[in-house]
Coordinates of C-alpha atoms and ligand atoms in Angstrom, one line a residue:
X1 CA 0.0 0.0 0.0
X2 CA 1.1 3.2 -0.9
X3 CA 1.2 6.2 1.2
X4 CA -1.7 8.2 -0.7
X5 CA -3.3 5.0 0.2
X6 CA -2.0 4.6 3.8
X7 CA -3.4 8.7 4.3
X8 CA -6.7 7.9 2.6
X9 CA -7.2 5.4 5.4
X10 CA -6.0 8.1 7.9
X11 CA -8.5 10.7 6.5
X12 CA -11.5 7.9 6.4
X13 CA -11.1 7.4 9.9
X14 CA -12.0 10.8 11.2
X15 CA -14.5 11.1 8.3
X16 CA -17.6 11.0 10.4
X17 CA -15.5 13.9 12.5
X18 CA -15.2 15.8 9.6
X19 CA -18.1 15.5 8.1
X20 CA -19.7 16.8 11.5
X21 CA -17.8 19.8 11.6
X22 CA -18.3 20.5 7.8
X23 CA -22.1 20.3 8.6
X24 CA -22.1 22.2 11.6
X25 CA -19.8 25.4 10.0
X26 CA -22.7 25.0 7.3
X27 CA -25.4 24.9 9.6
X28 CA -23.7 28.4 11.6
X29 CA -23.6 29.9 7.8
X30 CA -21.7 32.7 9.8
X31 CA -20.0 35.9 7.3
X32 CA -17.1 37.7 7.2
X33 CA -15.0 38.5 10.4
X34 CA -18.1 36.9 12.5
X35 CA -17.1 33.3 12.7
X36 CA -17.3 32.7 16.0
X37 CA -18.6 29.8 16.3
X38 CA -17.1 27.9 13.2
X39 CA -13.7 29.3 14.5
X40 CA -14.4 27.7 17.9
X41 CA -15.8 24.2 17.1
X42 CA -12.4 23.6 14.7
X43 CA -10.7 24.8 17.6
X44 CA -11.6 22.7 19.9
X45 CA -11.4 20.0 17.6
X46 CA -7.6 20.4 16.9
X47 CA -6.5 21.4 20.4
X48 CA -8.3 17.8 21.7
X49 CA -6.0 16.1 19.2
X50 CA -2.9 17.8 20.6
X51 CA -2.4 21.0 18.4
X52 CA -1.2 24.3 20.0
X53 CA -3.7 26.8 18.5
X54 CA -2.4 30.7 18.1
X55 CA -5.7 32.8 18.0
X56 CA -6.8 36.3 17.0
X57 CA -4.0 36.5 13.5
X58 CA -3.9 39.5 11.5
X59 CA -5.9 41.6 14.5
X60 CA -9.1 39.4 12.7
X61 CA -10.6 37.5 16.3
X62 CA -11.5 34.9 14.3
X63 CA -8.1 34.2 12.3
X64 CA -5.9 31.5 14.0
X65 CA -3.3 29.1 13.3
X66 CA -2.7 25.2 14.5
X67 CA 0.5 23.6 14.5
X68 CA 1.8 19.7 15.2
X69 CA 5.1 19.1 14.8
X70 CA 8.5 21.0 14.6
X71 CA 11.2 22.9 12.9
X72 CA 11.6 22.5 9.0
X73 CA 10.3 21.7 6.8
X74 CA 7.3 23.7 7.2
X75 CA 3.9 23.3 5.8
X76 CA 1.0 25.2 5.8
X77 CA -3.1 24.0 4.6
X78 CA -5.4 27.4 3.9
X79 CA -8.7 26.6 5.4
X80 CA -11.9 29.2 5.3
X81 CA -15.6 28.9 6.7
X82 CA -16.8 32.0 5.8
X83 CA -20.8 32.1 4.2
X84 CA -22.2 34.7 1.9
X85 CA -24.7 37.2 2.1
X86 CA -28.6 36.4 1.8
X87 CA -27.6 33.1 0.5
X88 CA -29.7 31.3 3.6
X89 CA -31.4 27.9 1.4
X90 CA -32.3 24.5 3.2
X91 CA -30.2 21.8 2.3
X92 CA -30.9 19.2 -0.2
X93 CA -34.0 21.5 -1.7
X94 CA -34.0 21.7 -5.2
X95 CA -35.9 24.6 -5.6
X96 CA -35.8 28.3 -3.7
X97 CA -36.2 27.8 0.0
X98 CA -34.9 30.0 2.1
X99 CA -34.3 28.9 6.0
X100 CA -34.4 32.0 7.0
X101 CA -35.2 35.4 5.1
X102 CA -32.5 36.9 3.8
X103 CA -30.1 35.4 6.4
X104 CA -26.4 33.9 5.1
X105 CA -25.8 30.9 3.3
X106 CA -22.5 28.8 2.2
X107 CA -22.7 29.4 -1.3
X108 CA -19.1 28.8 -1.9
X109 CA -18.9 25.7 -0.1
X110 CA -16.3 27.3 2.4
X111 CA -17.7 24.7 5.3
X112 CA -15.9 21.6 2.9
X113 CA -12.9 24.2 2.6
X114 CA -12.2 24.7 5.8
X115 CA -13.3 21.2 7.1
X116 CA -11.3 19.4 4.2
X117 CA -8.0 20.8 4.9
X118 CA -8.5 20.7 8.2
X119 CA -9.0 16.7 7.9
X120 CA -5.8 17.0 5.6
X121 CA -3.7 18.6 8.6
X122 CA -4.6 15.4 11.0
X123 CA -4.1 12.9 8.7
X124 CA -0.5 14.1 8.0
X125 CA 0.1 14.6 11.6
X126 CA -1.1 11.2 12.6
X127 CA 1.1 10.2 9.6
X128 CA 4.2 11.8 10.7
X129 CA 4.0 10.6 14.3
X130 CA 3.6 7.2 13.0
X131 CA 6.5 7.1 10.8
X132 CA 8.8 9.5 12.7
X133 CA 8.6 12.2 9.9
X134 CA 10.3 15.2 11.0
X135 CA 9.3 18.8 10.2
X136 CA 6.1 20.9 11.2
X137 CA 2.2 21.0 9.8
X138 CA 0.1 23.8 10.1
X139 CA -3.8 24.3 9.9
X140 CA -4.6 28.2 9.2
X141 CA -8.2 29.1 10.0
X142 CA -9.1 31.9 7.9
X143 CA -11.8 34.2 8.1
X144 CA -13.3 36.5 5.6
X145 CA -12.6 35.4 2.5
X146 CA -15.7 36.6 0.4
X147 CA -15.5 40.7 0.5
X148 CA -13.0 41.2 2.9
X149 CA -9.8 39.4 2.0
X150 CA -8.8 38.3 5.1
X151 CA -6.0 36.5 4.3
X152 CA -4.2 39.6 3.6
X153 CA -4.4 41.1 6.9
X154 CA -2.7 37.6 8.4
X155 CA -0.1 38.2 5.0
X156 CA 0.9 41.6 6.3
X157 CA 1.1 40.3 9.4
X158 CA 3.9 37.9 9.4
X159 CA 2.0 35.0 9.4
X160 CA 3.1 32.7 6.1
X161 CA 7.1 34.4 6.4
X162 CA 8.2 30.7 8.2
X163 CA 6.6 28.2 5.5
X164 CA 8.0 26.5 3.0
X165 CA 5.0 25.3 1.1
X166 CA 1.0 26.4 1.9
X167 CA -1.4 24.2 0.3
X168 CA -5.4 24.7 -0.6
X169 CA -8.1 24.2 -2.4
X170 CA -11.8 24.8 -3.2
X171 CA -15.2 23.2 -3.5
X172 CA -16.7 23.3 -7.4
X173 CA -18.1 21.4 -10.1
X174 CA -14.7 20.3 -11.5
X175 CA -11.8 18.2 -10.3
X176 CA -8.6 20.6 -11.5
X177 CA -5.3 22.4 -11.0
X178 CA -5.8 26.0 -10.4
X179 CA -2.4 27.0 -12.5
X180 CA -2.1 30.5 -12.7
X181 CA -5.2 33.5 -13.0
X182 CA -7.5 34.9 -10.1
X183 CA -8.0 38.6 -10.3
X184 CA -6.3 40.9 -8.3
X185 CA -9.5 43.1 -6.5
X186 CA -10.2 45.9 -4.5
X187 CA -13.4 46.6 -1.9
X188 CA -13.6 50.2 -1.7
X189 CA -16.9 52.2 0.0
X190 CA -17.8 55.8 -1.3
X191 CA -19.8 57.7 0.9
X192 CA -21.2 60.9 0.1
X193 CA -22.7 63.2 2.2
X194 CA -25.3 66.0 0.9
X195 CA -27.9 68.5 2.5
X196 CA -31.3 67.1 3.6
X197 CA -34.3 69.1 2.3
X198 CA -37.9 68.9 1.8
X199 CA -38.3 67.3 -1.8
X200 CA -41.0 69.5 -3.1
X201 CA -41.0 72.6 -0.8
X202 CA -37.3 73.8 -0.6
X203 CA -35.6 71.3 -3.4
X204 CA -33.5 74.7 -4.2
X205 CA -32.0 73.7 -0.3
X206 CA -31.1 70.5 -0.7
X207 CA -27.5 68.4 -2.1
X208 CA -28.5 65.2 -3.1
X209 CA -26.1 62.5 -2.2
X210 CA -28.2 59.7 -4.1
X211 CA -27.4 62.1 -7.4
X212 CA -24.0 61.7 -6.4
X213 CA -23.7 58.2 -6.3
X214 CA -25.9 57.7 -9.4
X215 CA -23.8 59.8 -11.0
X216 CA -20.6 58.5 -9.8
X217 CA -22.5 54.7 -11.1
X218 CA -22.6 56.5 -14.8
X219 CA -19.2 57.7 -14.4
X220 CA -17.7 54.4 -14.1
X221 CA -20.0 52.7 -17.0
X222 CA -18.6 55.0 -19.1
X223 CA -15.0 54.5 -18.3
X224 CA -16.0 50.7 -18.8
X225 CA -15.3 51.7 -22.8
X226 CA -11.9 52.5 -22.3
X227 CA -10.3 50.0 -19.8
X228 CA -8.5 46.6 -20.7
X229 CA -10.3 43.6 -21.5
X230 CA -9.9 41.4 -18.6
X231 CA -10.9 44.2 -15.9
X232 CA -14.3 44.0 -14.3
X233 CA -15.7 47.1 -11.7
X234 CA -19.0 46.1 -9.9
X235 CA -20.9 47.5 -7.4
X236 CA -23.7 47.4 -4.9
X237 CA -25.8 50.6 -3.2
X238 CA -25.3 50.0 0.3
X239 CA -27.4 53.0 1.4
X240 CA -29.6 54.7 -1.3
X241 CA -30.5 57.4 1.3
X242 CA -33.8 56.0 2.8
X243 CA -37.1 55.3 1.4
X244 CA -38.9 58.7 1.0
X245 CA -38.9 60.3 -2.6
X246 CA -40.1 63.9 -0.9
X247 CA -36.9 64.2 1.1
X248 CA -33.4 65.1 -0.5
X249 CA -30.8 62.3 0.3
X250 CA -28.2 63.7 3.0
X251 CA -26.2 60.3 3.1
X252 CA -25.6 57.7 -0.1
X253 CA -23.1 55.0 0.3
X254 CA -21.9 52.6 -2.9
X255 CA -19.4 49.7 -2.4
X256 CA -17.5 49.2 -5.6
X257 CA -15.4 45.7 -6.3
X258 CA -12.6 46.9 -9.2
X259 CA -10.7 44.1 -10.5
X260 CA -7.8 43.1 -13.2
X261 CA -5.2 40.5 -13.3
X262 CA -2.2 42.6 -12.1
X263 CA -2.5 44.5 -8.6
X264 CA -0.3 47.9 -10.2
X265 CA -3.7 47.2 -12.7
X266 CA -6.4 47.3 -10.4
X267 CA -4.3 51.0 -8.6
X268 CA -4.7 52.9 -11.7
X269 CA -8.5 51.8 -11.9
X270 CA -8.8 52.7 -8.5
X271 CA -7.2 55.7 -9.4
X272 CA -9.7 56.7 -11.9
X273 CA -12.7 55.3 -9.8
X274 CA -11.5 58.1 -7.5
X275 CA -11.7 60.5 -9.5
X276 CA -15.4 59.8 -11.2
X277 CA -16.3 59.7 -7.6
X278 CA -14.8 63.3 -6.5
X279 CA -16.3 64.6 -10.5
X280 CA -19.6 63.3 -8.9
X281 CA -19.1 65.0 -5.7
X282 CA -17.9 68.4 -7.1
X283 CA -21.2 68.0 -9.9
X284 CA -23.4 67.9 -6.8
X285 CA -22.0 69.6 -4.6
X286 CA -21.7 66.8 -2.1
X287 CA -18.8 65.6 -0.1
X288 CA -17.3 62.4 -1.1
X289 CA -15.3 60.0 1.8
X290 CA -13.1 57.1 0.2
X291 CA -12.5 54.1 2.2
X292 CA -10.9 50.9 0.8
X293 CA -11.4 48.2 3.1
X294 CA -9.9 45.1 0.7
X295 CA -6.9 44.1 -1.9
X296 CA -6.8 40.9 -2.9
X297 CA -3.9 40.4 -5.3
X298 CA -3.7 37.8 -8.0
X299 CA -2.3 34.4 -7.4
X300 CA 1.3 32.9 -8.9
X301 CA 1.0 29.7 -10.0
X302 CA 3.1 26.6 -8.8
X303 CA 4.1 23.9 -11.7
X304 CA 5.9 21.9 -9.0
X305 CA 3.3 21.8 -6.2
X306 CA 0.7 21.2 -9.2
X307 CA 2.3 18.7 -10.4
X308 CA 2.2 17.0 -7.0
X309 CA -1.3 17.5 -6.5
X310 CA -2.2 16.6 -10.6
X311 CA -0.6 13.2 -9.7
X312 CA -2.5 12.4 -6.6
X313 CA -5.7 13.8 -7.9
X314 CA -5.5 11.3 -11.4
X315 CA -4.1 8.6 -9.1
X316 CA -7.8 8.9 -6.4
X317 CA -10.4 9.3 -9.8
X318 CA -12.7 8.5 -10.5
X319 CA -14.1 7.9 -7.2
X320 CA -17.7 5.9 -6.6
X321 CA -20.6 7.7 -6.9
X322 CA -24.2 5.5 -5.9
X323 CA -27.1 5.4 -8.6
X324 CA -28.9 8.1 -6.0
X325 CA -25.9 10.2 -5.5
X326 CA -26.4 10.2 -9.5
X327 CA -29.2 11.0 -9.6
X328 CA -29.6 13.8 -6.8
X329 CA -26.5 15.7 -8.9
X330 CA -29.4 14.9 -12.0
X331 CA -31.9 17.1 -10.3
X332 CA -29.8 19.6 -9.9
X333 CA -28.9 19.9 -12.9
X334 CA -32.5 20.7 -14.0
X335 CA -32.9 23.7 -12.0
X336 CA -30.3 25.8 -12.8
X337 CA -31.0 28.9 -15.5
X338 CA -30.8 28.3 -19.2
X339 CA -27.5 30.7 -18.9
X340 CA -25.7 28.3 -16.7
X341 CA -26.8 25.5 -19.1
X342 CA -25.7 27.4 -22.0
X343 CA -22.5 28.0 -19.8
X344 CA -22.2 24.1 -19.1
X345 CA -22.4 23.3 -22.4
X346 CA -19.9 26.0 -23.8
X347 CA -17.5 24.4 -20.7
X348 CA -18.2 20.5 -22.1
X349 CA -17.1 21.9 -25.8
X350 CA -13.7 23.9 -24.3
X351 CA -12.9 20.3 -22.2
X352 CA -13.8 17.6 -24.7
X353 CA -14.4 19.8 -28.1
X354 CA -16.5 16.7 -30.7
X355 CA -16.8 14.8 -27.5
X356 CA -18.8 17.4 -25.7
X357 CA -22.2 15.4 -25.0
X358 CA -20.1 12.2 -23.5
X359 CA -19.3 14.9 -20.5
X360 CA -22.8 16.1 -20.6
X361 CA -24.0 12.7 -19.8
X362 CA -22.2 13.4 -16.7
X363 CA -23.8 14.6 -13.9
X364 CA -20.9 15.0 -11.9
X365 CA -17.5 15.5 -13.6
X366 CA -15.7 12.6 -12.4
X367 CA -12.1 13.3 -13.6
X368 CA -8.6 15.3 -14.0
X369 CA -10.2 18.5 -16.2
X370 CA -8.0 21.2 -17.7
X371 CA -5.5 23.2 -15.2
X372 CA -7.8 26.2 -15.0
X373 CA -7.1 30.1 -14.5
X374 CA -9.8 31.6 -12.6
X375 CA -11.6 35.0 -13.3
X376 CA -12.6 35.3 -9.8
X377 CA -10.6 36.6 -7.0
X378 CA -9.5 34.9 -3.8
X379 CA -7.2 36.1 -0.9
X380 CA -5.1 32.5 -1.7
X381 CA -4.0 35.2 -4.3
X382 CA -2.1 37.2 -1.0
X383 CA -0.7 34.0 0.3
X384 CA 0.9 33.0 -2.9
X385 CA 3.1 35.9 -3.2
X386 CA 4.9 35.0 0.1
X387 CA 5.1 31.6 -0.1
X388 CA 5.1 29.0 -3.1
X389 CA 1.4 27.8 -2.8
X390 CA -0.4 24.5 -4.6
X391 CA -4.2 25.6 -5.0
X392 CA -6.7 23.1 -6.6
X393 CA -10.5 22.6 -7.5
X394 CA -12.5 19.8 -6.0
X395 CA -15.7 18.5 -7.7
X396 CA -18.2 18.8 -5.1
X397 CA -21.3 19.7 -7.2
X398 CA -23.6 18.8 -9.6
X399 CA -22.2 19.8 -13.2
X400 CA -23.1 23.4 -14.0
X401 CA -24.3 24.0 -10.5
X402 CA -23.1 27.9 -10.3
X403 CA -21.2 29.7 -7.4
X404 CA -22.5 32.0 -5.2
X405 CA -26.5 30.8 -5.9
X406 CA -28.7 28.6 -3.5
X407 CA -28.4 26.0 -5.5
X408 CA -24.6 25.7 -4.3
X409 CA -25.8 26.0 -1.1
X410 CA -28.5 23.0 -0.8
X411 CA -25.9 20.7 -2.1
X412 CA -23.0 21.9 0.8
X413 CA -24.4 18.8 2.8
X414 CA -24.9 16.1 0.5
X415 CA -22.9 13.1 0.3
X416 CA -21.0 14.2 -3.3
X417 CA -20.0 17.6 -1.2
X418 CA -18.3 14.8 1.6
X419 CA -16.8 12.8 -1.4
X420 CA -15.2 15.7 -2.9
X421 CA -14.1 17.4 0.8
X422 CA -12.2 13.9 1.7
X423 CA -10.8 13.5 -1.7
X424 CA -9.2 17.2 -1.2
X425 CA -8.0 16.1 2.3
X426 CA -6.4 13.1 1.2
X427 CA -4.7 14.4 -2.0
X428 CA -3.6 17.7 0.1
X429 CA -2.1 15.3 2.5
X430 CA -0.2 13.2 0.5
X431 CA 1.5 16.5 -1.7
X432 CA 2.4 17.5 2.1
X433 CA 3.7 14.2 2.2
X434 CA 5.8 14.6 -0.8
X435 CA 7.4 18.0 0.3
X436 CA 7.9 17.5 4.2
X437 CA 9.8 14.1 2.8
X438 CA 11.9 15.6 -0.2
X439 CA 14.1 18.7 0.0
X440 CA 14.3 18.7 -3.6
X441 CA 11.1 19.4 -4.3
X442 CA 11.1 22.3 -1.7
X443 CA 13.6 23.9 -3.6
X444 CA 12.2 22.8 -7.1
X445 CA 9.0 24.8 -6.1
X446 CA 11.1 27.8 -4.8
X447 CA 12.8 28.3 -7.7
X448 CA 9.3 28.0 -9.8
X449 CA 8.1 30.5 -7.5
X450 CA 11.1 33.2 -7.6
X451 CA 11.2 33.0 -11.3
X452 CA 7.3 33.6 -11.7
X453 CA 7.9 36.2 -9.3
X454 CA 10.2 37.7 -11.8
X455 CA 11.9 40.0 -8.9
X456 CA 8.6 41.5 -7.9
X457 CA 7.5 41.4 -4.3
X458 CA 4.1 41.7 -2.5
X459 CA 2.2 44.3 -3.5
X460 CA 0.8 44.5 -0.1
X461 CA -2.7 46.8 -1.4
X462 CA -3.9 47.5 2.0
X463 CA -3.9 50.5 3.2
X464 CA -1.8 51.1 6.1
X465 CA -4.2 51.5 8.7
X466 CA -7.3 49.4 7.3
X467 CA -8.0 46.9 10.4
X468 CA -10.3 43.5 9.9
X469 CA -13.7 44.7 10.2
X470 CA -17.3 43.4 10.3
X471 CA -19.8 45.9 7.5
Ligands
LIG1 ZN1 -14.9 30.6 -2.2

């Protein structure tokens, strides 16, 4: 038996631990920076098995770090258990059903993120201590990866300086390599401030800030003409003023997410944004207050530690999947939008070109697919610039199944999400494996990492004084 094999057995063994705390973190559906209780129950978890836990990383409360082991080599699993925004959705439904009115949801499957590297940290430990491996393993608990980057506050922190290698991965509808990609993104709030008046009486009196940000919301559509290709600015109204049409708007807030594949990229957008934003103010006359509370910068690719991970991942597929696992992943398939279909189908042709309908047959995508560069963004991104860092996709959804939507969420308990969570843990532990064992291979991925570098360093985007905070 080989020792992917001998640390699948290691991971099966806690699995009905795992799959508990995975459940539970999804159950908490707790957001950014307020992950108390998901933060606790891991924990607890990790200190009853003998870890010394470090809490509070990166001034974030619920940021920590869990360590077995000693001195070098050194490596590091990301693990997050953050939920989304208004996502709230009862498990297993395959139709709208919110548990609770607008309340949070794990739409990116972060309780399988954080639980699956979790279970990869203990199986390697257990591993080590029964073959007398040397070197240490780490577990970092991160909070507040959707809209708040967290992982960059425990970056500028100090916190990744000391490893050698940081593995991770993420829950999807695909089992890949993430080789290069994820945008480089910044959170910024604009807050303008007018003069209240009555609508109708004294409109001569008033400063609208709700002009201001509708007008700053043109500004930036228009600039959307004469930026590069591959940059996308959002944004959300976070406070249109109130609700009555008869008085002038004193206070109008917009949160704006501007993104490109470069950090120095995303700046000069910034820049600009900045400057719609202070045309919008000076058009209304308003005041305008700029507050950036996120960078996330783009992730460097590792061909050494994805190589690793490419291995173990073809060696463990296809894994079983039961006629009613099947055909659960069927029914969701069936109540996605026509876009995402159209989306799923345009994916099939990119993967398997004249051979597109054998993968459409396939309600869960039960292989190696293409290394992929993502168009999203993720905090790993922050990580990777410090420290040469293997990042992977897990299938642990139906086909097709989009992020961020409830139907992501009422699959984050099903028994494919717990296939695809333990298949992460044990292909994360055995590329551990690999590195804490061969000192080669730490230096193989050090040079990969130095030469993508290219003599750049850390960006660091955040500004100096921007603290973890819950918004
Ligand atoms: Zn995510």
């Amino acid at each position: 038996m080989g020792y992917i094999d001998e640390l699948g057995e290691l991971v099966a063994k806690r699995q009905q631990e795992t799959i508990s705390i995975s459940d539970q973190i999804w159950d908490f559906a707790e957001s950014r920076f307020q992950e108390f209780k998901s933060a606790r129950l891991q924990i607890d978890y990790l200190k009853s098995l003998g870890f010394a836990i470090t809490e509070g990383l990166g001034g974030a409360e619920t940021a920590f770090v869990a360590e077995a082991g000693g001195g070098k080599p050194i490596v590091g699993f990301l693990g997050e258990y953050d939920a989304l925004s208004g996502l709230s959705q009862e498990a297993d439904a395959d139709c709208h059903k919110p548990i609770q009115e607008g309340g949070d949801g794990h739409g990116c499957g972060h309780n399988l993120l954080g639980a699956g590297s979790l279970a990869a940290t203990v199986a390697i430990k257990e591993y080590m201590e029964e073959k007398n491996i040397p070197g240490t393993v780490r577990y970092y608990g991160c909070p507040a990866e959707e809209n708040a980057g967290g992982k960059a506050f425990m970056v500028r922190d100090g916190c990744f300086d000391d490893c050698d290698i940081v593995l991770a991965w993420h829950p999807g509808s695909i089992n890949c390599i993430n080789k290069s990609g994820s945008l480089a993104n910044f959170r910024v709030f604009f807050t303008f401030h007018g003069k209240s008046a009555h609508a109708a009486g004294s409109p001569h009196l008033g400063r609208s800030a709700l002009d201001a940000v509708e007008l700053m919301n043109v500004g930036v559509n228009y600039m959307r003409e004469h930026m590069i290709d591959e940059a996308r600015v959002h944004y959300a109204v976070t406070n249109s003023g109130g609700t009555a049409p008869n008085v002038v708007q004193s206070e109008a807030q917009v949160l704006y997410a501007i993104r490109a594949p470069q950090v120095n990229q995303v700046k000069e957008l910034y820049d600009r944004v900045c400057k719609i934003a202070q045309g919008a103010a000076l058009m209304t006359e308003t005041e305008v207050e700029i507050r950036q509370v996120a960078a996330y910068s783009n992730y460097i690719g590792n061909d050494v530690i994805g190589k690793q991970i490419k291995d173990h991942l073809t060696e463990s597929l296809p894994l079983d999947y039961t006629e009613e696992e099947l055909q659960y992943a069927a029914k969701f398939q069936k109540v996605i939008t026509e876009l995402d279909a159209k989306n799923l189908k345009a994916r099939a042709k990119r993967i398997a070109g004249k051979d597109s309908e054998k993968l459409l047959a396939m309600p869960i995508w039960n292989f190696v697919g293409p290394d992929a560069s993502g168009k999203g963004s993720t905090d790993v991104g922050d990580v990777s610039w410090v420290c040469p860092t293997g990042y992977c996709h897990m299938a642990t959804l139906a086909a097709g199944t989009p992020g961020h939507a409830w139907q992501a969420v009422a699959q984050g308990k099903g028994s494919i999400a717990h296939k695809g969570m333990l298949l992460a843990a044990k292909v994360l532990a055995a590329t551990a494996y690999d590195f804490l064992t061969n000192p080669e291979l730490i230096q193989a991925a050090r040079e990969d990492w130095l030469e993508k570098l290219d003599g750049e360093t850390y960006p660091n985007a955040l500004p100096k004084d921007a603290k973890p905070e819950i918004w």
